[in-house]
Amino acid sequence: MEKHSTNAMPLTSALHNKKQTVCIFGTGDFGRSLGHKMMQCGYTIVYGSRNPENSKLIPQGAMVLSHTEAAETSDIIILAIHRLYYDFLRKLKETLGEKVLVDVSNNIKINQYPETNAEYLAQLLPESKVVKAFNTVSAWALQSGALDASRQVFVCGNDSKSKEKVMDIVRSLGLTPLDKGSLLAAKEIEDYPLQLFPMWKYPIYLSLGLTAFLFVYCLIRDVVYTYVMKNKDVSFFIAISIPNRVCPVVALILLAVVYLAGIFAAILQLYRGTKYRRFPDWLDKWMLCRKQLGLVALAFAFLHVLYTLVIPIRYYVRWKLNSSLIQQISRNETHPFNTERAWIGDSYVALGILGFFLFVLLGITSLPSVANSVNWREFRFVQSYLGYLTLVLCTAHALLYGGRKFLSTGSYPWGLPSAYILSLIIPCIVLVMKFFLIFPCMDRPLTAIRQGWERKPKHLCEPHKLSGSSV
């Protein structure tokens, strides 16, 4: 039996407390990275390879043997190989019997095979104890130590003792194991790394749909109408003016949609008289993606701020101010100072600043590192009470922006209202509904329901009528 080791990946510290020996089949990036990390945590690592003589990048101190020889050294074998190469394991069926096989493989796409890789492995080696784990941890994260984004490790398997052995390894690496049950959960675990922003799909679709609709709407209302009816070319509005109208509208609508889900949930709980019934599927998905909706709304609010900051340096704005000044001089007239307009303008800007500040605060507290450092009451105070305050301030900001313009017939070219009027519909609905929900006659039963109280059905509350014979 020939042993091979190299000095390509030296460990950073000497090991004092040796733990059990673990075998890893596969000397690729993930196998080497996982072995290196486990050796730092005190494990003895033995690699199984098709070509032990050609395996050169393994960590210092690890051994490289043939698959058969390596499997004999440990009761736990981590398979860091692709499903396509599982067939060679048939030859090791006797050697791998009763051993714990940890499947870390992932597929290229969802539903690539009829069964999961872990289930296929269990069918291939029925005498072995298959456990699915580590497939959500990347080789890069193991090498760099940047494990904050992938600290949780899903684990599933049919044998509880085998799962506990694997979870002990997970804990020793500084990760958090999460027992997902039997191998039936392997499909969910294997599909997880293949999903592209699963919780962001609906928020992104909604925001892109709103953006496209509002952009075309403003294009027709401001550019096409001006060209057709006034024979003026203001197509340059497409670069800054129209995006600066679209972004705040999308941000305000998305922020209102975040809290509209909670309003619907409260109304449904009041109607049912219990919290122990599932929400409809559409509402459940809506509730789960509220954080993502809020962050997308914050991104649009940031764009609005950036577009607003460049307004003074735009050529069109500077030309318009100079033209107005020249007209006043040529006509020998002066526009008197209007205190009311000054108050409205300053209040509009102040509300926008305060609303954006609270908007950013909501975004910061939604980050896992911040959310984990506050208790539930503090988190609820920020996300609920300050969230509604943010919605109120941003809605008032939009109202003051419009001022009395919504009463003017000239504000409706081709009968189309301004985009800011459209942005006020959902926020005003949310605020009005929330206003009614905070009434004691609504708030008290809702609070009781959320604390576990259930309204009894009427047929249980009515006293049973006694028949004449029983009387």
PDB file of C-alpha atoms in Angstrom, residues 11-12 31 38 46 56 95 103 108 137 146 164 211 256 277 314 332 341 343 374 415 430-431:
ATOM      1  CA  LEU A  11      -2.150  23.990   7.143  1.00  0.00           C
ATOM      2  CA  THR A  12      -1.993  27.216   9.106  1.00  0.00           C
ATOM      3  CA  GLY A  31     -12.986  17.517  -1.949  1.00  0.00           C
ATOM      4  CA  MET A  38     -11.609  19.213   8.341  1.00  0.00           C
ATOM      5  CA  VAL A  46      -7.752   9.889   3.661  1.00  0.00           C
ATOM      6  CA  LYS A  56      -0.824  16.409  -6.186  1.00  0.00           C
ATOM      7  CA  THR A  95     -16.417  -2.718   1.331  1.00  0.00           C
ATOM      8  CA  ASP A 103     -23.547  12.561  -0.788  1.00  0.00           C
ATOM      9  CA  ILE A 108     -26.775  20.997 -13.435  1.00  0.00           C
ATOM     10  CA  VAL A 137     -21.515  24.925   0.839  1.00  0.00           C
ATOM     11  CA  ALA A 146     -16.216  33.419   4.144  1.00  0.00           C
ATOM     12  CA  GLU A 164     -25.977  12.534  13.941  1.00  0.00           C
ATOM     13  CA  THR A 211     -41.381  50.118 -14.513  1.00  0.00           C
ATOM     14  CA  ALA A 256     -47.326  50.011  -0.005  1.00  0.00           C
ATOM     15  CA  ARG A 277     -55.575  27.980   9.263  1.00  0.00           C
ATOM     16  CA  ARG A 314     -28.835  69.517 -16.467  1.00  0.00           C
ATOM     17  CA  ASN A 332     -39.298  94.714 -16.578  1.00  0.00           C
ATOM     18  CA  ARG A 341     -45.118  78.037  -2.207  1.00  0.00           C
ATOM     19  CA  TRP A 343     -43.596  76.356   2.705  1.00  0.00           C
ATOM     20  CA  VAL A 374     -32.196  42.811  18.005  1.00  0.00           C
ATOM     21  CA  GLY A 415     -57.249  62.633 -20.031  1.00  0.00           C
ATOM     22  CA  VAL A 430     -53.316  50.738   2.736  1.00  0.00           C
ATOM     23  CA  LEU A 431     -53.279  53.672   5.145  1.00  0.00           C
TER      24      LEU A 431
END
